[in-house]
PDB file of C-alpha atoms and ligand atoms in Angstrom:
ATOM      1  CA  MET A1043      78.118 -45.338  81.269  1.00 40.00           C
ATOM      2  CA  LEU A1044      76.327 -44.692  84.315  1.00 43.00           C
ATOM      3  CA  GLN A1045      72.494 -43.717  83.437  1.00 43.00           C
ATOM      4  CA  GLU A1046      71.449 -40.981  85.191  1.00 45.00           C
ATOM      5  CA  ASN A1047      68.432 -41.354  87.604  1.00 44.00           C
ATOM      6  CA  ILE A1048      65.466 -42.677  85.597  1.00 48.00           C
ATOM      7  CA  ASP A1049      63.205 -43.327  87.758  1.00 81.00           C
ATOM      8  CA  ALA A1050      62.923 -41.833  91.645  1.00 92.00           C
ATOM      9  CA  ALA A1051      64.710 -43.922  94.312  1.00 96.00           C
ATOM     10  CA  PRO A1052      62.450 -45.307  96.974  1.00 98.00           C
ATOM     11  CA  GLN A1053      62.112 -42.972  99.770  1.00 98.00           C
ATOM     12  CA  VAL A1054      62.543 -43.469 103.014  1.00 98.00           C
ATOM     13  CA  MET A1055      60.365 -42.800 106.497  1.00 98.00           C
ATOM     14  CA  GLY A1056      62.033 -42.639 109.545  1.00 98.00           C
ATOM     15  CA  VAL A1057      60.116 -43.786 112.813  1.00 98.00           C
ATOM     16  CA  LEU A1058      59.696 -41.285 115.183  1.00 97.00           C
ATOM     17  CA  ASN A1059      58.120 -42.569 118.443  1.00 95.00           C
ATOM     18  CA  VAL A1060      56.933 -39.931 120.938  1.00 94.00           C
ATOM     19  CA  THR A1061      55.951 -43.145 123.858  1.00 88.00           C
ATOM     20  CA  PRO A1062      57.066 -43.663 126.532  1.00 80.00           C
ATOM     21  CA  ASP A1063      57.423 -47.524 125.698  1.00 62.00           C
ATOM     22  CA  SER A1064      57.865 -47.813 121.842  1.00 53.00           C
ATOM     23  CA  PHE A1065      59.483 -51.245 120.023  1.00 50.00           C
ATOM     24  CA  SER A1066      62.657 -50.438 120.002  1.00 51.00           C
ATOM     25  CA  ASP A1067      63.549 -46.910 120.854  1.00 56.00           C
ATOM     26  CA  GLY A1068      60.841 -46.360 123.511  1.00 51.00           C
ATOM     27  CA  GLY A1069      61.304 -43.175 125.461  1.00 55.00           C
ATOM     28  CA  ASN A1070      63.956 -42.048 123.863  1.00 61.00           C
ATOM     29  CA  PHE A1071      61.910 -38.887 122.602  1.00 59.00           C
ATOM     30  CA  PHE A1072      59.314 -38.598 124.385  1.00 69.00           C
ATOM     31  CA  SER A1073      59.586 -34.815 124.916  1.00 86.00           C
ATOM     32  CA  VAL A1074      58.446 -32.150 121.885  1.00 91.00           C
ATOM     33  CA  ASP A1075      62.025 -30.993 122.065  1.00 92.00           C
ATOM     34  CA  ALA A1076      63.882 -34.081 122.248  1.00 92.00           C
ATOM     35  CA  ALA A1077      61.419 -35.661 119.323  1.00 95.00           C
ATOM     36  CA  LEU A1078      62.465 -32.541 116.945  1.00 96.00           C
ATOM     37  CA  LYS A1079      66.116 -32.273 117.435  1.00 96.00           C
ATOM     38  CA  TYR A1080      65.492 -36.146 116.081  1.00 97.00           C
ATOM     39  CA  ALA A1081      63.022 -35.234 113.273  1.00 97.00           C
ATOM     40  CA  HIS A1082      65.807 -32.440 112.417  1.00 98.00           C
ATOM     41  CA  GLN A1083      68.624 -35.305 112.526  1.00 98.00           C
ATOM     42  CA  MET A1084      66.415 -37.480 110.129  1.00 98.00           C
ATOM     43  CA  ALA A1085      66.148 -34.607 107.459  1.00 98.00           C
ATOM     44  CA  GLU A1086      70.066 -34.049 107.410  1.00 98.00           C
ATOM     45  CA  GLU A1087      70.609 -38.180 107.372  1.00 98.00           C
ATOM     46  CA  GLY A1088      68.365 -37.656 103.893  1.00 98.00           C
ATOM     47  CA  ALA A1089      64.814 -39.117 105.346  1.00 98.00           C
ATOM     48  CA  ASP A1090      62.238 -38.159 102.757  1.00 98.00           C
ATOM     49  CA  ILE A1091      59.043 -38.926 105.288  1.00 98.00           C
ATOM     50  CA  ILE A1092      58.942 -38.656 108.814  1.00 98.00           C
ATOM     51  CA  ASP A1093      56.373 -41.139 110.645  1.00 98.00           C
ATOM     52  CA  ILE A1094      55.243 -39.787 113.817  1.00 98.00           C
ATOM     53  CA  GLY A1095      53.307 -42.332 116.108  1.00 97.00           C
ATOM     54  CA  GLY A1096      51.945 -41.807 119.537  1.00 96.00           C
ATOM     55  CA  GLU A1097      50.841 -45.376 120.427  1.00 94.00           C
ATOM     56  CA  SER A1098      52.988 -48.101 120.826  1.00 90.00           C
ATOM     57  CA  THR A1099      52.065 -51.381 118.804  1.00 86.00           C
ATOM     58  CA  ARG A1100      54.685 -53.585 120.213  1.00 81.00           C
ATOM     59  CA  PRO A1101      52.840 -56.635 121.036  1.00 79.00           C
ATOM     60  CA  GLY A1102      51.693 -56.557 124.423  1.00 76.00           C
ATOM     61  CA  ALA A1103      51.748 -52.365 124.885  1.00 78.00           C
ATOM     62  CA  GLN A1104      49.366 -50.767 126.419  1.00 79.00           C
ATOM     63  CA  SER A1105      46.644 -48.535 124.534  1.00 86.00           C
ATOM     64  CA  VAL A1106      46.268 -44.980 124.904  1.00 93.00           C
ATOM     65  CA  SER A1107      43.172 -42.601 124.737  1.00 96.00           C
ATOM     66  CA  ALA A1108      42.639 -40.246 121.721  1.00 97.00           C
ATOM     67  CA  GLN A1109      43.109 -37.115 123.632  1.00 97.00           C
ATOM     68  CA  GLU A1110      46.517 -38.475 125.047  1.00 96.00           C
ATOM     69  CA  GLU A1111      47.891 -39.861 121.814  1.00 97.00           C
ATOM     70  CA  LEU A1112      46.507 -36.219 120.125  1.00 97.00           C
ATOM     71  CA  ASP A1113      48.652 -34.210 122.754  1.00 96.00           C
ATOM     72  CA  ARG A1114      52.147 -36.495 122.106  1.00 96.00           C
ATOM     73  CA  VAL A1115      51.969 -36.168 118.420  1.00 97.00           C
ATOM     74  CA  MET A1116      50.163 -32.913 117.346  1.00 98.00           C
ATOM     75  CA  PRO A1117      53.386 -30.921 118.861  1.00 97.00           C
ATOM     76  CA  VAL A1118      55.762 -32.672 117.244  1.00 97.00           C
ATOM     77  CA  LEU A1119      53.318 -32.504 113.400  1.00 98.00           C
ATOM     78  CA  LEU A1120      52.992 -28.584 113.878  1.00 98.00           C
ATOM     79  CA  LYS A1121      56.516 -28.130 114.528  1.00 97.00           C
ATOM     80  CA  ILE A1122      58.174 -30.634 112.053  1.00 98.00           C
ATOM     81  CA  ARG A1123      55.732 -28.811 109.481  1.00 98.00           C
ATOM     82  CA  ALA A1124      56.990 -25.545 110.259  1.00 98.00           C
ATOM     83  CA  GLU A1125      60.432 -26.755 110.744  1.00 98.00           C
ATOM     84  CA  LEU A1126      61.352 -29.411 108.162  1.00 98.00           C
ATOM     85  CA  PRO A1127      60.873 -28.764 104.348  1.00 97.00           C
ATOM     86  CA  LEU A1128      60.029 -33.114 104.252  1.00 97.00           C
ATOM     87  CA  LYS A1129      56.845 -35.063 104.225  1.00 98.00           C
ATOM     88  CA  THR A1130      55.022 -36.012 107.241  1.00 98.00           C
ATOM     89  CA  SER A1131      53.123 -39.304 108.371  1.00 98.00           C
ATOM     90  CA  VAL A1132      51.215 -39.832 111.166  1.00 98.00           C
ATOM     91  CA  ASP A1133      50.914 -43.610 112.844  1.00 98.00           C
ATOM     92  CA  THR A1134      47.474 -44.344 114.494  1.00 98.00           C
ATOM     93  CA  SER A1135      44.566 -46.532 113.856  1.00 97.00           C
ATOM     94  CA  LYS A1136      42.094 -43.309 115.434  1.00 98.00           C
ATOM     95  CA  ALA A1137      39.490 -41.337 113.522  1.00 98.00           C
ATOM     96  CA  GLU A1138      39.862 -38.404 116.414  1.00 98.00           C
ATOM     97  CA  VAL A1139      43.561 -38.691 115.435  1.00 98.00           C
ATOM     98  CA  MET A1140      43.534 -38.835 111.960  1.00 98.00           C
ATOM     99  CA  ARG A1141      41.339 -35.927 111.912  1.00 98.00           C
ATOM    100  CA  GLU A1142      43.157 -33.751 113.628  1.00 98.00           C
ATOM    101  CA  ALA A1143      46.577 -34.924 111.938  1.00 98.00           C
ATOM    102  CA  ILE A1144      45.085 -34.071 108.634  1.00 98.00           C
ATOM    103  CA  ALA A1145      43.857 -30.498 109.973  1.00 98.00           C
ATOM    104  CA  GLY A1146      47.681 -30.343 110.873  1.00 98.00           C
ATOM    105  CA  GLY A1147      48.571 -31.204 107.571  1.00 98.00           C
ATOM    106  CA  ALA A1148      49.607 -34.757 107.669  1.00 98.00           C
ATOM    107  CA  ASP A1149      50.816 -36.061 104.480  1.00 98.00           C
ATOM    108  CA  VAL A1150      50.140 -39.943 105.407  1.00 98.00           C
ATOM    109  CA  ILE A1151      47.907 -41.555 107.786  1.00 98.00           C
ATOM    110  CA  ASN A1152      49.570 -44.787 108.513  1.00 98.00           C
ATOM    111  CA  ASP A1153      47.436 -47.578 109.801  1.00 98.00           C
ATOM    112  CA  VAL A1154      48.186 -51.213 110.764  1.00 97.00           C
ATOM    113  CA  MET A1155      44.491 -51.419 111.189  1.00 97.00           C
ATOM    114  CA  ALA A1156      43.872 -50.215 107.531  1.00 98.00           C
ATOM    115  CA  LEU A1157      41.052 -48.094 108.639  1.00 98.00           C
ATOM    116  CA  ARG A1158      38.875 -50.917 109.950  1.00 97.00           C
ATOM    117  CA  GLY A1159      38.384 -48.937 112.863  1.00 97.00           C
ATOM    118  CA  GLU A1160      35.444 -46.574 113.760  1.00 97.00           C
ATOM    119  CA  GLY A1161      35.184 -43.139 111.760  1.00 98.00           C
ATOM    120  CA  SER A1162      38.281 -43.651 110.432  1.00 98.00           C
ATOM    121  CA  LEU A1163      37.842 -44.525 106.927  1.00 98.00           C
ATOM    122  CA  ALA A1164      35.330 -41.429 106.849  1.00 98.00           C
ATOM    123  CA  ALA A1165      38.173 -39.399 108.582  1.00 98.00           C
ATOM    124  CA  VAL A1166      41.191 -40.109 105.169  1.00 98.00           C
ATOM    125  CA  ALA A1167      38.127 -40.171 102.649  1.00 98.00           C
ATOM    126  CA  ALA A1168      37.081 -36.503 104.297  1.00 98.00           C
ATOM    127  CA  SER A1169      40.178 -35.278 102.699  1.00 97.00           C
ATOM    128  CA  ASN A1170      40.508 -34.882  98.860  1.00 94.00           C
ATOM    129  CA  LYS A1171      44.750 -34.960  99.518  1.00 96.00           C
ATOM    130  CA  VAL A1172      45.958 -37.090 102.016  1.00 98.00           C
ATOM    131  CA  GLN A1173      47.772 -40.708 101.900  1.00 98.00           C
ATOM    132  CA  VAL A1174      46.995 -43.487 103.510  1.00 98.00           C
ATOM    133  CA  CYS A1175      48.933 -46.595 104.155  1.00 98.00           C
ATOM    134  CA  LEU A1176      46.784 -50.156 104.406  1.00 98.00           C
ATOM    135  CA  MET A1177      48.771 -52.414 106.513  1.00 98.00           C
ATOM    136  CA  HIS A1178      47.539 -55.982 106.963  1.00 97.00           C
ATOM    137  CA  ILE A1179      47.865 -57.287 110.626  1.00 96.00           C
ATOM    138  CA  GLN A1180      46.616 -60.420 111.707  1.00 94.00           C
ATOM    139  CA  GLY A1181      44.582 -59.745 114.954  1.00 86.00           C
ATOM    140  CA  GLU A1182      45.119 -56.713 117.012  1.00 85.00           C
ATOM    141  CA  PRO A1183      48.735 -55.487 118.408  1.00 80.00           C
ATOM    142  CA  ARG A1184      48.255 -56.324 121.965  1.00 77.00           C
ATOM    143  CA  THR A1185      47.442 -60.224 120.701  1.00 78.00           C
ATOM    144  CA  MET A1186      49.332 -60.400 117.161  1.00 79.00           C
ATOM    145  CA  GLN A1187      52.203 -62.687 118.238  1.00 78.00           C
ATOM    146  CA  GLU A1188      49.936 -65.635 119.737  1.00 78.00           C
ATOM    147  CA  ASN A1189      49.671 -67.994 117.412  1.00 86.00           C
ATOM    148  CA  PRO A1190      50.168 -66.672 113.924  1.00 89.00           C
ATOM    149  CA  TYR A1191      48.279 -68.915 112.027  1.00 90.00           C
ATOM    150  CA  TYR A1192      47.534 -69.073 108.129  1.00 94.00           C
ATOM    151  CA  ASP A1193      46.583 -71.389 105.140  1.00 94.00           C
ATOM    152  CA  ASP A1194      48.576 -69.341 102.726  1.00 97.00           C
ATOM    153  CA  VAL A1195      50.176 -66.396 104.318  1.00 97.00           C
ATOM    154  CA  VAL A1196      50.867 -64.396 100.828  1.00 98.00           C
ATOM    155  CA  ASN A1197      47.622 -64.923  99.146  1.00 98.00           C
ATOM    156  CA  GLU A1198      45.591 -64.264 102.553  1.00 97.00           C
ATOM    157  CA  ILE A1199      47.251 -60.966 103.105  1.00 98.00           C
ATOM    158  CA  LYS A1200      47.571 -59.681  99.013  1.00 98.00           C
ATOM    159  CA  ALA A1201      43.700 -60.021  99.676  1.00 98.00           C
ATOM    160  CA  PHE A1202      42.840 -58.860 102.377  1.00 98.00           C
ATOM    161  CA  LEU A1203      45.008 -56.100 101.240  1.00 98.00           C
ATOM    162  CA  LEU A1204      43.174 -55.882  98.037  1.00 98.00           C
ATOM    163  CA  GLU A1205      39.719 -55.916  99.931  1.00 98.00           C
ATOM    164  CA  ARG A1206      40.788 -52.571 102.247  1.00 98.00           C
ATOM    165  CA  VAL A1207      41.890 -50.794  98.733  1.00 98.00           C
ATOM    166  CA  GLN A1208      38.176 -51.716  97.189  1.00 98.00           C
ATOM    167  CA  VAL A1209      36.800 -50.242 100.079  1.00 98.00           C
ATOM    168  CA  CYS A1210      39.228 -47.435  99.797  1.00 98.00           C
ATOM    169  CA  LEU A1211      37.549 -46.618  96.348  1.00 98.00           C
ATOM    170  CA  GLU A1212      34.378 -47.296  97.148  1.00 98.00           C
ATOM    171  CA  ALA A1213      34.858 -44.505  99.862  1.00 98.00           C
ATOM    172  CA  GLY A1214      35.910 -41.885  97.263  1.00 98.00           C
ATOM    173  CA  ILE A1215      39.928 -42.048  97.992  1.00 98.00           C
ATOM    174  CA  ALA A1216      41.892 -41.595  94.619  1.00 98.00           C
ATOM    175  CA  SER A1217      43.887 -44.738  94.104  1.00 98.00           C
ATOM    176  CA  SER A1218      46.659 -42.244  93.642  1.00 98.00           C
ATOM    177  CA  ARG A1219      46.764 -41.650  97.401  1.00 98.00           C
ATOM    178  CA  ILE A1220      46.670 -45.276  98.784  1.00 98.00           C
ATOM    179  CA  LEU A1221      50.056 -47.504  99.705  1.00 98.00           C
ATOM    180  CA  ILE A1222      49.716 -50.840 100.941  1.00 98.00           C
ATOM    181  CA  ASP A1223      52.392 -53.130 103.523  1.00 98.00           C
ATOM    182  CA  PRO A1224      51.881 -56.242 103.943  1.00 98.00           C
ATOM    183  CA  GLY A1225      52.602 -55.817 107.625  1.00 98.00           C
ATOM    184  CA  PHE A1226      55.889 -57.606 108.298  1.00 98.00           C
ATOM    185  CA  GLY A1227      56.244 -58.784 112.182  1.00 96.00           C
ATOM    186  CA  PHE A1228      52.359 -57.903 112.591  1.00 96.00           C
ATOM    187  CA  GLY A1229      50.817 -61.780 113.790  1.00 95.00           C
ATOM    188  CA  LYS A1230      53.422 -63.806 111.497  1.00 96.00           C
ATOM    189  CA  THR A1231      55.682 -66.214 112.369  1.00 96.00           C
ATOM    190  CA  VAL A1232      59.031 -65.820 111.581  1.00 97.00           C
ATOM    191  CA  ALA A1233      58.653 -68.185 108.421  1.00 97.00           C
ATOM    192  CA  HIS A1234      55.706 -65.969 107.730  1.00 97.00           C
ATOM    193  CA  ASN A1235      57.470 -63.236 106.958  1.00 98.00           C
ATOM    194  CA  LEU A1236      60.269 -64.779 105.595  1.00 98.00           C
ATOM    195  CA  LEU A1237      58.606 -66.108 102.853  1.00 98.00           C
ATOM    196  CA  LEU A1238      56.610 -62.306 102.563  1.00 98.00           C
ATOM    197  CA  MET A1239      59.810 -61.121 101.794  1.00 98.00           C
ATOM    198  CA  LYS A1240      60.546 -63.220  99.337  1.00 98.00           C
ATOM    199  CA  GLN A1241      57.337 -63.499  97.117  1.00 98.00           C
ATOM    200  CA  LEU A1242      57.249 -59.266  97.997  1.00 98.00           C
ATOM    201  CA  PRO A1243      56.381 -59.352  94.389  1.00 98.00           C
ATOM    202  CA  VAL A1244      53.024 -60.485  94.395  1.00 98.00           C
ATOM    203  CA  PHE A1245      52.717 -56.926  96.163  1.00 98.00           C
ATOM    204  CA  THR A1246      54.651 -54.992  94.649  1.00 98.00           C
ATOM    205  CA  GLU A1247      52.737 -56.038  91.317  1.00 98.00           C
ATOM    206  CA  LEU A1248      49.757 -54.896  92.505  1.00 98.00           C
ATOM    207  CA  GLY A1249      50.008 -51.596  91.169  1.00 97.00           C
ATOM    208  CA  TYR A1250      50.141 -49.728  94.711  1.00 98.00           C
ATOM    209  CA  PRO A1251      53.538 -48.153  96.121  1.00 98.00           C
ATOM    210  CA  VAL A1252      54.460 -50.884  98.965  1.00 98.00           C
ATOM    211  CA  LEU A1253      55.805 -49.711 101.899  1.00 98.00           C
ATOM    212  CA  VAL A1254      57.914 -52.126 104.107  1.00 98.00           C
ATOM    213  CA  GLY A1255      58.652 -51.875 108.087  1.00 98.00           C
ATOM    214  CA  LEU A1256      61.496 -53.873 109.195  1.00 98.00           C
ATOM    215  CA  SER A1257      63.908 -51.960 111.000  1.00 98.00           C
ATOM    216  CA  ARG A1258      64.949 -54.140 113.879  1.00 97.00           C
ATOM    217  CA  LYS A1259      62.482 -56.397 114.162  1.00 97.00           C
ATOM    218  CA  SER A1260      62.030 -59.766 115.885  1.00 96.00           C
ATOM    219  CA  LEU A1261      62.299 -62.220 113.236  1.00 97.00           C
ATOM    220  CA  ILE A1262      65.882 -60.632 112.581  1.00 98.00           C
ATOM    221  CA  GLY A1263      66.706 -60.867 115.977  1.00 98.00           C
ATOM    222  CA  LYS A1264      65.530 -64.655 115.765  1.00 97.00           C
ATOM    223  CA  VAL A1265      66.756 -65.339 112.357  1.00 98.00           C
ATOM    224  CA  LEU A1266      70.664 -64.181 113.842  1.00 98.00           C
ATOM    225  CA  ASN A1267      70.362 -64.536 117.801  1.00 98.00           C
ATOM    226  CA  LYS A1268      70.453 -60.465 118.077  1.00 98.00           C
ATOM    227  CA  GLN A1269      69.656 -58.093 120.619  1.00 97.00           C
ATOM    228  CA  VAL A1270      67.616 -55.376 119.343  1.00 97.00           C
ATOM    229  CA  THR A1271      70.353 -52.789 119.770  1.00 97.00           C
ATOM    230  CA  GLU A1272      72.473 -55.560 117.439  1.00 98.00           C
ATOM    231  CA  ARG A1273      70.201 -55.411 114.705  1.00 98.00           C
ATOM    232  CA  LEU A1274      70.947 -53.067 112.135  1.00 98.00           C
ATOM    233  CA  TYR A1275      72.697 -55.260 109.264  1.00 98.00           C
ATOM    234  CA  GLY A1276      70.473 -57.841 109.386  1.00 98.00           C
ATOM    235  CA  SER A1277      67.425 -54.855 108.476  1.00 98.00           C
ATOM    236  CA  LEU A1278      69.901 -53.135 106.083  1.00 98.00           C
ATOM    237  CA  ALA A1279      70.267 -56.998 104.241  1.00 98.00           C
ATOM    238  CA  LEU A1280      66.477 -56.538 104.289  1.00 98.00           C
ATOM    239  CA  ALA A1281      66.051 -53.272 102.571  1.00 98.00           C
ATOM    240  CA  VAL A1282      68.206 -53.765 100.080  1.00 98.00           C
ATOM    241  CA  LEU A1283      65.694 -57.413  99.230  1.00 98.00           C
ATOM    242  CA  ALA A1284      62.897 -54.919  99.677  1.00 98.00           C
ATOM    243  CA  VAL A1285      64.228 -52.715  96.986  1.00 98.00           C
ATOM    244  CA  SER A1286      65.047 -55.349  94.578  1.00 98.00           C
ATOM    245  CA  ARG A1287      61.625 -56.368  94.638  1.00 98.00           C
ATOM    246  CA  GLY A1288      60.290 -53.528  94.130  1.00 98.00           C
ATOM    247  CA  ALA A1289      59.292 -51.672  97.534  1.00 98.00           C
ATOM    248  CA  ARG A1290      58.783 -47.921  97.597  1.00 98.00           C
ATOM    249  CA  ILE A1291      58.926 -46.746 100.663  1.00 98.00           C
ATOM    250  CA  ILE A1292      61.081 -48.164 103.537  1.00 98.00           C
ATOM    251  CA  ARG A1293      60.139 -47.325 106.954  1.00 98.00           C
ATOM    252  CA  THR A1294      63.409 -47.211 109.288  1.00 98.00           C
ATOM    253  CA  HIS A1295      65.171 -46.608 113.016  1.00 98.00           C
ATOM    254  CA  ASP A1296      68.381 -46.128 111.419  1.00 98.00           C
ATOM    255  CA  VAL A1297      67.807 -43.398 108.416  1.00 98.00           C
ATOM    256  CA  ALA A1298      71.391 -42.422 107.203  1.00 98.00           C
ATOM    257  CA  ALA A1299      72.571 -45.843 106.718  1.00 98.00           C
ATOM    258  CA  THR A1300      69.158 -46.950 105.110  1.00 98.00           C
ATOM    259  CA  VAL A1301      69.522 -43.961 102.844  1.00 98.00           C
ATOM    260  CA  ASP A1302      72.750 -45.545 101.689  1.00 98.00           C
ATOM    261  CA  VAL A1303      71.299 -48.890 100.972  1.00 98.00           C
ATOM    262  CA  VAL A1304      68.450 -48.031  99.127  1.00 98.00           C
ATOM    263  CA  LYS A1305      70.213 -45.794  96.481  1.00 98.00           C
ATOM    264  CA  MET A1306      72.981 -47.358  96.068  1.00 98.00           C
ATOM    265  CA  THR A1307      70.516 -50.898  95.280  1.00 98.00           C
ATOM    266  CA  HIS A1308      68.445 -48.133  93.306  1.00 98.00           C
ATOM    267  CA  ALA A1309      71.577 -47.367  91.130  1.00 98.00           C
ATOM    268  CA  VAL A1310      72.008 -50.716  90.458  1.00 97.00           C
ATOM    269  CA  LEU A1311      68.620 -51.557  89.008  1.00 97.00           C
ATOM    270  CA  GLN A1312      68.442 -48.409  86.717  1.00 97.00           C
ATOM    271  CA  GLN A1313      71.325 -49.874  84.633  1.00 96.00           C
ATOM    272  CA  THR A1314      70.167 -51.308  81.467  1.00 94.00           C
TER     273      THR A1314
HETATM  274  C1  9MG B 361      53.934 -48.446 112.828  1.00 93.10           C
HETATM  275  N1  9MG B 361      54.437 -49.349 112.157  1.00 93.10           N
HETATM  276  C2  9MG B 361      55.551 -50.142 113.025  1.00 93.10           C
HETATM  277  N2  9MG B 361      55.671 -51.316 111.808  1.00 93.10           N
HETATM  278  C3  9MG B 361      55.265 -51.000 111.085  1.00 93.10           C
HETATM  279  C4  9MG B 361      55.369 -51.019 109.725  1.00 93.10           C
HETATM  280  O1  9MG B 361      56.066 -52.675 109.487  1.00 93.10           O
HETATM  281  N3  9MG B 361      54.716 -50.946 108.423  1.00 93.10           N
HETATM  282  C5  9MG B 361      54.072 -49.792 108.814  1.00 93.10           C
HETATM  283  N4  9MG B 361      53.129 -48.833 108.149  1.00 93.10           N
HETATM  284  N5  9MG B 361      53.705 -49.263 110.091  1.00 93.10           N
HETATM  285  C6  9MG B 361      54.235 -49.822 110.769  1.00 93.10           C
END
């Protein structure tokens, strides 16, 4: 007999980049109206969370001021919160943006620098509610793909994430508010990324929900020899592998397809 849902399925986080130059969809949602329309579409397609980003993290991207990031992100965050019943996440590494986003009701701060920026730990610790995603990156977005090197990629990233979790706990952030992310594509070669996926249980067994972002990334382009617009099937294959290895949140540009593969994979995993 088909067993009913015991544990909730992993969540799908839809990417909403409000930047002129983001990886894979740069410029598409740069106006508030276009961003909002796309947020509604992702909600209809079954997204659980929308991750709003006002500064591109792709290699070589230009950095922007906190004010510019706020001007891009805040109107979209506030409108989504007013119009849609789903969770919101703000992808930022700046304390000022974090503080405003938290005041504006963001549910998650998604920080690719794992709260190492000036004032960002305090900004998150000052809230008693917001969740934080601590992601691993080697280097910084601008230069991260210049010869990434590890002696032991899995254990070095595990140690980094555990150290950042400890810093958060000591700052008073409850363990229930912490998500971790090995940071696929952030200062990693294709081989590093593939090994991280193979060994994902090392992270999912740490006791913190694991978020992964694999959607349309260059590792897929390199393995399959596909342009960014042709990476859906590769992204979905990785989403299936991530869910079957225990990931709890899948960050994606392709919400409808990802929702289906996440639900299908989860249904199989639920069977006893
Ligand atoms: C902002 N961003 C781009 N890729 C990402 C990933 O893999 N994880 C997280 N947490 N954020 C990401």
